Coordinates of C-alpha atoms (C1' of nucleotides) in Angstrom, one line a residue:
Chain Q
M1 CA 57.3 95.4 113.2
A2 CA 59.0 94.1 116.3
G3 CA 61.4 96.4 118.1
K4 CA 64.4 94.2 117.7
A5 CA 63.8 93.9 114.0
T6 CA 63.7 97.7 113.6
R7 CA 66.9 98.1 115.6
Q8 CA 68.6 95.5 113.5
Q9 CA 67.3 97.2 110.3
I10 CA 68.8 100.5 111.5
V11 CA 72.2 98.8 112.2
D12 CA 72.2 97.1 108.8
A13 CA 71.2 100.3 107.0
A14 CA 73.8 102.3 108.9
D15 CA 76.4 99.6 108.2
Q16 CA 75.8 99.9 104.5
L17 CA 75.6 103.7 104.5
F18 CA 78.7 104.2 106.6
Y19 CA 80.5 102.0 104.1
S20 CA 79.2 103.7 100.9
Q21 CA 79.0 107.3 102.0
G22 CA 81.3 107.4 105.1
F23 CA 80.3 107.8 108.7
D24 CA 80.5 111.6 109.0
H25 CA 78.7 112.2 105.8
T26 CA 75.8 109.9 106.7
S27 CA 72.9 111.7 108.5
F28 CA 70.1 110.4 110.6
A29 CA 67.8 111.4 107.8
D30 CA 69.7 109.1 105.4
I31 CA 69.4 106.1 107.7
A32 CA 65.8 106.9 108.6
A33 CA 64.9 107.1 104.9
A34 CA 66.7 103.8 104.2
V35 CA 64.7 102.0 107.0
E36 CA 61.6 104.0 106.2
I37 CA 61.0 105.2 109.7
S38 CA 60.7 108.8 110.9
R39 CA 63.7 110.6 112.4
G40 CA 61.8 110.9 115.7
N41 CA 61.3 107.1 116.0
F42 CA 65.0 106.8 115.4
Y43 CA 65.8 108.0 118.9
Y44 CA 63.7 105.4 120.6
H45 CA 66.3 102.9 119.4
F46 CA 69.5 104.9 119.6
R47 CA 70.2 108.0 121.6
T48 CA 73.2 109.3 119.7
K49 CA 74.9 108.8 116.3
D50 CA 77.9 107.5 118.2
E51 CA 75.8 104.7 119.7
I52 CA 74.9 103.6 116.1
L53 CA 78.5 103.7 115.2
D54 CA 79.4 101.4 118.1
A55 CA 76.6 99.0 117.1
V56 CA 77.9 99.0 113.5
I57 CA 81.4 98.3 114.7
A58 CA 80.2 95.5 117.0
K59 CA 78.2 94.0 114.1
R60 CA 81.2 94.2 111.7
L61 CA 83.4 92.6 114.3
A62 CA 80.9 89.8 114.8
D63 CA 80.5 89.3 111.1
R64 CA 84.2 89.0 110.5
Q65 CA 84.7 86.7 113.5
A66 CA 82.0 84.4 112.0
L67 CA 83.6 84.6 108.6
L68 CA 87.1 83.6 109.9
A69 CA 85.5 80.9 112.1
S70 CA 83.7 79.4 109.0
W71 CA 87.1 79.2 107.2
D72 CA 88.6 77.4 110.2
E73 CA 85.7 75.0 110.5
R74 CA 85.8 74.1 106.8
G75 CA 89.2 72.7 107.5
G76 CA 92.2 72.7 105.1
T77 CA 95.8 73.7 105.6
A78 CA 96.8 77.1 107.1
Q79 CA 98.0 78.1 103.7
Q80 CA 94.6 77.4 102.2
R81 CA 92.8 79.4 104.8
I82 CA 95.2 82.4 104.3
A83 CA 94.3 82.1 100.6
C84 CA 90.6 82.5 101.5
F85 CA 91.5 85.8 103.1
I86 CA 93.5 86.9 100.1
R87 CA 90.6 86.0 97.7
I88 CA 88.2 88.4 99.5
V89 CA 89.5 91.2 97.3
I90 CA 88.2 89.2 94.3
I91 CA 84.9 88.0 95.9
N92 CA 84.1 91.6 97.0
Q93 CA 85.7 93.2 94.0
S94 CA 82.7 95.3 92.8
K95 CA 82.1 96.7 96.3
I96 CA 85.8 97.4 96.8
M97 CA 86.0 99.2 93.5
A98 CA 83.1 101.4 94.5
W99 CA 83.9 102.1 98.2
G100 CA 87.2 100.6 99.1
C101 CA 87.8 98.2 102.0
P102 CA 85.1 98.6 104.7
V103 CA 87.6 98.1 107.5
G104 CA 90.4 100.3 106.2
T105 CA 88.3 103.2 105.1
L106 CA 86.4 103.3 108.4
T107 CA 89.6 103.2 110.5
S108 CA 91.1 105.9 108.3
E109 CA 88.1 108.1 108.6
L110 CA 87.7 107.7 112.4
E111 CA 91.4 108.4 112.9
K112 CA 91.1 111.7 111.0
L113 CA 88.0 112.6 113.0
E114 CA 89.9 111.6 116.2
H115 CA 86.6 109.8 117.0
A116 CA 86.3 108.3 120.5
S117 CA 85.4 104.9 118.9
R118 CA 88.4 104.7 116.6
N119 CA 90.3 102.2 118.7
R120 CA 87.2 100.0 118.6
A121 CA 87.2 100.2 114.8
N122 CA 90.9 99.3 114.8
E123 CA 90.0 96.1 116.7
I124 CA 88.5 94.8 113.4
M125 CA 91.8 95.2 111.7
A126 CA 93.5 93.7 114.7
L127 CA 91.1 90.7 114.5
F128 CA 92.3 90.0 110.9
R129 CA 95.9 90.5 112.0
D130 CA 95.7 88.1 114.9
W131 CA 93.9 85.5 112.9
L132 CA 96.6 85.7 110.2
V133 CA 99.4 85.6 112.8
A134 CA 97.9 82.3 114.1
R135 CA 97.7 80.9 110.6
F136 CA 101.3 81.7 109.8
E137 CA 102.4 80.2 113.2
E138 CA 100.4 77.1 112.2
M139 CA 102.3 77.1 108.9
G140 CA 105.6 77.1 110.8
S141 CA 106.7 80.8 110.4
G142 CA 107.5 81.1 114.1
A143 CA 108.7 84.5 115.0
A144 CA 108.1 85.8 111.5
A145 CA 104.4 85.1 111.7
Q146 CA 103.6 88.6 112.9
E147 CA 105.6 90.1 110.0
H148 CA 103.9 87.9 107.4
A149 CA 100.5 88.6 108.8
L150 CA 101.0 92.4 108.6
H151 CA 102.5 92.0 105.1
V152 CA 99.3 90.2 103.9
L153 CA 97.0 92.7 105.6
S154 CA 99.0 95.7 104.2
W155 CA 98.8 94.1 100.8
S156 CA 95.0 93.8 101.0
Q157 CA 94.7 97.5 102.0
G158 CA 96.9 98.6 99.1
V159 CA 95.0 96.6 96.6
A160 CA 91.7 97.9 97.9
T161 CA 92.8 101.5 97.7
L162 CA 94.1 101.2 94.2
A163 CA 91.2 99.2 93.0
Q164 CA 88.9 101.9 94.2
T165 CA 91.0 104.6 92.5
F166 CA 91.7 103.0 89.1
K167 CA 88.9 100.3 88.9
D168 CA 91.4 97.9 87.2
E169 CA 90.2 94.3 87.4
A170 CA 93.4 93.0 85.8
F171 CA 95.5 94.7 88.4
V172 CA 93.5 93.0 91.2
R173 CA 93.8 89.6 89.6
R174 CA 97.6 89.9 89.0
E175 CA 98.2 91.0 92.6
V176 CA 96.2 88.1 94.0
E177 CA 98.2 85.7 91.8
Q178 CA 101.5 87.2 92.9
I179 CA 100.7 87.1 96.7
L180 CA 99.4 83.5 96.3
A181 CA 102.7 82.6 94.7
W182 CA 104.6 84.3 97.5
L183 CA 102.5 82.3 100.0
E184 CA 103.2 79.1 98.1
D185 CA 106.9 79.7 98.2
L186 CA 106.7 80.5 101.9
A187 CA 104.8 77.3 102.7
D188 CA 107.3 75.3 100.7
G189 CA 110.2 77.0 102.6
E190 CA 108.6 76.2 106.0
R191 CA 108.0 72.6 105.0
S192 CA 111.6 72.1 103.9
K193 CA 112.7 73.3 107.4
D194 CA 111.4 70.0 108.8
F195 CA 114.2 68.0 107.1
Chain H
M1 CA 98.2 141.7 103.1
A2 CA 98.1 141.2 99.3
G3 CA 95.2 139.4 97.7
K4 CA 97.4 136.7 96.2
A5 CA 99.0 136.0 99.5
T6 CA 95.7 135.6 101.2
R7 CA 94.4 133.2 98.5
Q8 CA 97.6 131.2 98.8
Q9 CA 97.2 131.1 102.6
I10 CA 93.7 129.8 102.2
V11 CA 94.8 127.1 99.8
D12 CA 97.7 126.1 102.1
A13 CA 95.4 126.0 105.2
A14 CA 92.7 124.0 103.3
D15 CA 95.4 121.6 102.0
Q16 CA 96.5 120.8 105.6
L17 CA 93.0 120.7 107.0
F18 CA 91.6 118.5 104.2
Y19 CA 94.5 116.1 105.0
S20 CA 94.2 116.1 108.8
Q21 CA 90.4 116.3 109.1
G22 CA 89.1 115.1 105.8
F23 CA 87.5 117.3 103.1
D24 CA 83.8 116.9 104.1
H25 CA 84.5 117.4 107.8
T26 CA 86.4 120.7 107.2
S27 CA 84.2 123.8 107.3
F28 CA 84.8 127.3 106.0
A29 CA 84.9 128.3 109.7
D30 CA 87.9 125.9 110.2
I31 CA 89.8 127.3 107.3
A32 CA 88.9 130.9 108.1
A33 CA 90.1 130.4 111.7
A34 CA 93.4 128.9 110.5
V35 CA 94.1 131.8 108.2
E36 CA 92.7 134.3 110.7
I37 CA 90.2 136.0 108.4
S38 CA 86.4 136.3 108.7
R39 CA 84.1 133.8 106.9
G40 CA 82.7 136.7 104.9
N41 CA 86.1 137.7 103.5
F42 CA 86.5 134.1 102.5
Y43 CA 84.0 134.4 99.7
Y44 CA 85.9 137.2 98.0
H45 CA 88.6 134.6 97.2
F46 CA 86.5 131.5 96.6
R47 CA 82.9 131.3 95.8
T48 CA 82.2 127.7 96.8
K49 CA 83.9 124.9 98.9
D50 CA 84.4 122.9 95.7
E51 CA 86.5 125.7 94.2
I52 CA 88.8 125.5 97.2
L53 CA 89.0 121.7 96.7
D54 CA 90.0 122.2 93.1
A55 CA 92.6 124.7 94.1
V56 CA 94.0 122.2 96.7
I57 CA 94.0 119.4 94.2
A58 CA 95.9 121.6 91.7
K59 CA 98.4 122.6 94.4
R60 CA 99.0 119.0 95.4
L61 CA 99.4 117.9 91.8
A62 CA 102.0 120.7 91.2
D63 CA 103.8 119.9 94.5
R64 CA 104.1 116.2 93.5
Q65 CA 105.2 117.1 90.0
A66 CA 107.9 119.3 91.4
L67 CA 109.0 116.5 93.8
L68 CA 109.3 113.9 91.1
A69 CA 111.1 116.4 88.9
S70 CA 113.6 117.1 91.7
W71 CA 114.4 113.4 91.9
D72 CA 114.9 113.2 88.2
E73 CA 117.1 116.3 88.1
R74 CA 119.3 115.0 91.0
G75 CA 120.2 112.2 88.6
G76 CA 121.0 108.6 89.6
T77 CA 119.7 105.3 88.2
A78 CA 116.0 104.6 87.7
Q79 CA 116.3 102.1 90.6
Q80 CA 117.6 104.8 92.9
R81 CA 114.8 107.2 91.9
I82 CA 112.2 104.6 92.6
A83 CA 113.8 104.1 96.0
C84 CA 113.2 107.8 96.6
F85 CA 109.5 107.2 96.1
I86 CA 109.6 104.2 98.4
R87 CA 111.3 106.1 101.2
I88 CA 108.6 108.7 101.3
V89 CA 106.7 106.5 103.8
I90 CA 109.7 106.8 106.2
I91 CA 110.3 110.5 105.5
N92 CA 106.7 111.4 106.1
Q93 CA 106.2 108.7 108.7
S94 CA 104.8 110.8 111.5
K95 CA 102.2 112.5 109.3
I96 CA 101.2 109.2 107.7
M97 CA 100.7 107.6 111.1
A98 CA 98.4 110.4 112.1
W99 CA 96.5 111.0 108.9
G100 CA 97.4 108.3 106.3
C101 CA 98.5 109.0 102.8
P102 CA 97.3 112.5 101.6
V103 CA 96.7 111.1 98.1
G104 CA 95.0 107.8 99.0
T105 CA 92.8 109.2 101.7
L106 CA 91.5 112.0 99.5
T107 CA 90.7 109.8 96.5
S108 CA 89.0 107.4 98.8
E109 CA 86.9 110.1 100.5
L110 CA 85.9 111.8 97.2
E111 CA 84.9 108.4 95.6
K112 CA 82.6 107.8 98.5
L113 CA 81.1 111.2 98.3
E114 CA 80.8 110.7 94.5
H115 CA 82.3 114.2 94.3
A116 CA 82.5 115.9 90.9
S117 CA 86.2 116.4 91.4
R118 CA 87.1 112.9 92.3
N119 CA 88.6 112.2 88.9
R120 CA 90.8 115.2 89.3
A121 CA 92.1 113.9 92.6
N122 CA 92.7 110.5 91.0
E123 CA 95.0 112.3 88.6
I124 CA 97.5 112.7 91.5
M125 CA 97.6 109.0 91.9
A126 CA 97.9 108.6 88.1
L127 CA 100.9 111.0 88.2
F128 CA 102.8 108.7 90.6
R129 CA 101.7 105.7 88.5
D130 CA 102.9 107.2 85.2
W131 CA 106.2 108.4 86.7
L132 CA 106.8 104.9 88.1
V133 CA 105.9 103.3 84.8
A134 CA 108.5 105.5 83.1
R135 CA 111.2 104.6 85.7
F136 CA 110.5 100.8 85.4
E137 CA 110.7 101.1 81.6
E138 CA 114.0 102.9 82.0
M139 CA 115.1 100.0 84.2
G140 CA 114.3 97.6 81.3
S141 CA 111.0 96.1 82.6
G142 CA 109.4 96.6 79.2
A143 CA 105.8 95.4 79.2
A144 CA 105.9 94.6 82.9
A145 CA 106.6 98.3 83.8
Q146 CA 102.9 99.1 84.3
E147 CA 102.5 96.0 86.5
H148 CA 105.6 96.9 88.6
A149 CA 104.5 100.5 88.9
L150 CA 101.0 99.6 90.3
H151 CA 102.7 97.0 92.6
V152 CA 104.8 99.7 94.2
L153 CA 102.0 102.2 94.4
S154 CA 99.7 99.6 95.9
W155 CA 102.4 98.7 98.4
S156 CA 102.7 102.4 99.5
Q157 CA 98.9 102.6 100.0
G158 CA 98.8 99.5 102.1
V159 CA 101.8 100.5 104.3
A160 CA 100.2 104.0 104.8
T161 CA 96.8 102.5 105.8
L162 CA 98.3 100.0 108.3
A163 CA 100.8 102.6 109.6
Q164 CA 97.8 104.9 110.4
T165 CA 95.9 102.1 112.1
F166 CA 98.6 100.4 114.2
K167 CA 101.3 103.2 114.4
D168 CA 104.0 100.5 114.2
E169 CA 107.3 102.0 113.1
A170 CA 109.1 98.6 112.9
F171 CA 106.5 97.4 110.5
V172 CA 107.1 100.4 108.2
R173 CA 110.8 99.9 108.3
R174 CA 110.6 96.2 107.5
E175 CA 108.2 96.8 104.6
V176 CA 110.6 99.4 103.1
E177 CA 113.5 97.0 103.4
Q178 CA 111.6 94.2 101.8
I179 CA 110.3 96.2 98.8
L180 CA 113.8 97.7 98.3
A181 CA 115.2 94.1 98.2
W182 CA 112.5 93.2 95.7
L183 CA 113.5 96.2 93.6
E184 CA 117.2 95.3 93.8
D185 CA 116.4 91.7 92.7
L186 CA 114.3 93.1 89.8
A187 CA 117.1 95.5 88.7
D188 CA 119.6 92.6 88.8
G189 CA 117.3 90.5 86.7
E190 CA 116.8 93.2 84.1
R191 CA 120.5 93.9 83.9
S192 CA 121.3 90.2 83.4
K193 CA 118.9 90.2 80.4
D194 CA 121.5 92.2 78.5
F195 CA 123.9 89.3 78.3
Chain U
dG1 C1' 90.1 143.4 100.6
dT2 C1' 88.1 143.0 104.7
dC3 C1' 84.4 143.2 107.8
dT4 C1' 79.5 142.4 110.2
dA5 C1' 75.0 140.9 109.7
dT6 C1' 72.0 137.8 107.8
dA7 C1' 69.4 134.3 104.8
dT8 C1' 68.5 129.5 104.2
dA9 C1' 69.0 124.7 104.7
dG10 C1' 70.5 120.8 107.1
dT11 C1' 72.3 118.7 111.4
dG12 C1' 71.8 116.0 115.9
dA13 C1' 68.6 115.7 119.5
dT14 C1' 64.1 116.3 122.5
dA15 C1' 59.0 116.5 123.9
dG16 C1' 55.0 114.8 123.8
dA17 C1' 50.7 113.0 121.2
dC18 C1' 48.9 108.6 119.6
Chain Z
dG1 C1' 56.9 101.7 119.0
dT2 C1' 55.9 105.2 116.0
dC3 C1' 54.7 109.6 114.8
dT4 C1' 54.7 115.1 114.4
dA5 C1' 56.5 119.3 115.9
dT6 C1' 60.1 121.7 117.5
dC7 C1' 64.8 123.2 119.5
dA8 C1' 69.6 124.7 119.3
dC9 C1' 73.3 124.6 116.5
dT10 C1' 76.2 124.6 112.4
dA11 C1' 76.7 124.6 107.5
dT12 C1' 77.3 127.1 103.0
dA13 C1' 76.4 131.2 101.0
dT14 C1' 74.9 136.3 100.3
dA15 C1' 74.4 141.5 101.0
dG16 C1' 76.2 145.5 102.0
dA17 C1' 79.0 148.7 105.1
dC18 C1' 83.8 150.3 105.5

DNA sequence: GTCTATATAGTGATAGAC
DNA sequence: GTCTATCACTATATAGAC
């Protein structure tokens, strides 16, 4: 097995384990077992646990950037692309019900640990925020774009947390319909400004 | 120092530490240091860490029940009492910005750990939900009471998560104003049904 | 009720053989 | 690049003195 492939396998396994078990609760032994390498070999690829965390954060950031870029490249109105973001909670419903939002739960955990990399993890949330701000500006929200972006992002975190607690599919569906209706009304309002 | 007082001190210290550091990351040594007793003495009061968790969950449940009861006893309309719930995110703003929502972050952590007590922790969230359902029914929301209750609860979790990540006071204030306006509109709507 | 001393298992991390 | 063996440390938990 090539070195790069092993390193990638470690990052992928750690990504999944940090999500499902939490960062602090995941041990080297857990990751090593998932990749099927010895703990000793582990340290050839990463010197510390924090280095793995940084690699996982970098991977998550890159993954989300690629996801957002794919929505932008597919074209469509700003409203349609914001709707793509909203529908993540349905597409990833089963994972969210088991482990919550991968972004929100990591930032929350690292904040509590006062971990040195917590600001780097927060950058993933900031990536979503800034992308949403740009989309709302595109929609014509102007100075309110920041407010609307944070509103949608906050909505997604609330839905994820309650979905994880109560595992209520109907709740998630209703909330998606409601925020999509809100978005529709907002888009209508912005368009009517032009007259 | 009386036994009961020591036990209570342990529960109070564990409550705070589980909130600020997380359950898994808090050790007996941490709690013992906070209460200023030896680790050995610790086991006279609690046999396992899980027993302390159960005591903390019971305390949090009782505290919230008392809080909700105090709002009900103070009187006022259902709308005004729901507004009390909404304003928690402002009253507890500094704690929420540091450590998130004590209820949401605990349920999230215990779900990831697949901890045996996770359903007991979820009962605290269910307590808020059921109280909100009763208040929306009182307001005249009928079958939509459950939906409105989960909407407000979800809102609170989203605001708490984003407040912890971005520490943006203006965001919290705006979200509170918006949901209070939504609640006002809803109350107006329910009242007009009577005619 | 409180303490010290200790058992046992798991943690992150290192050294060195292959 | 991968392994085994090992270290220092911390964790939960117990035993027994006071």
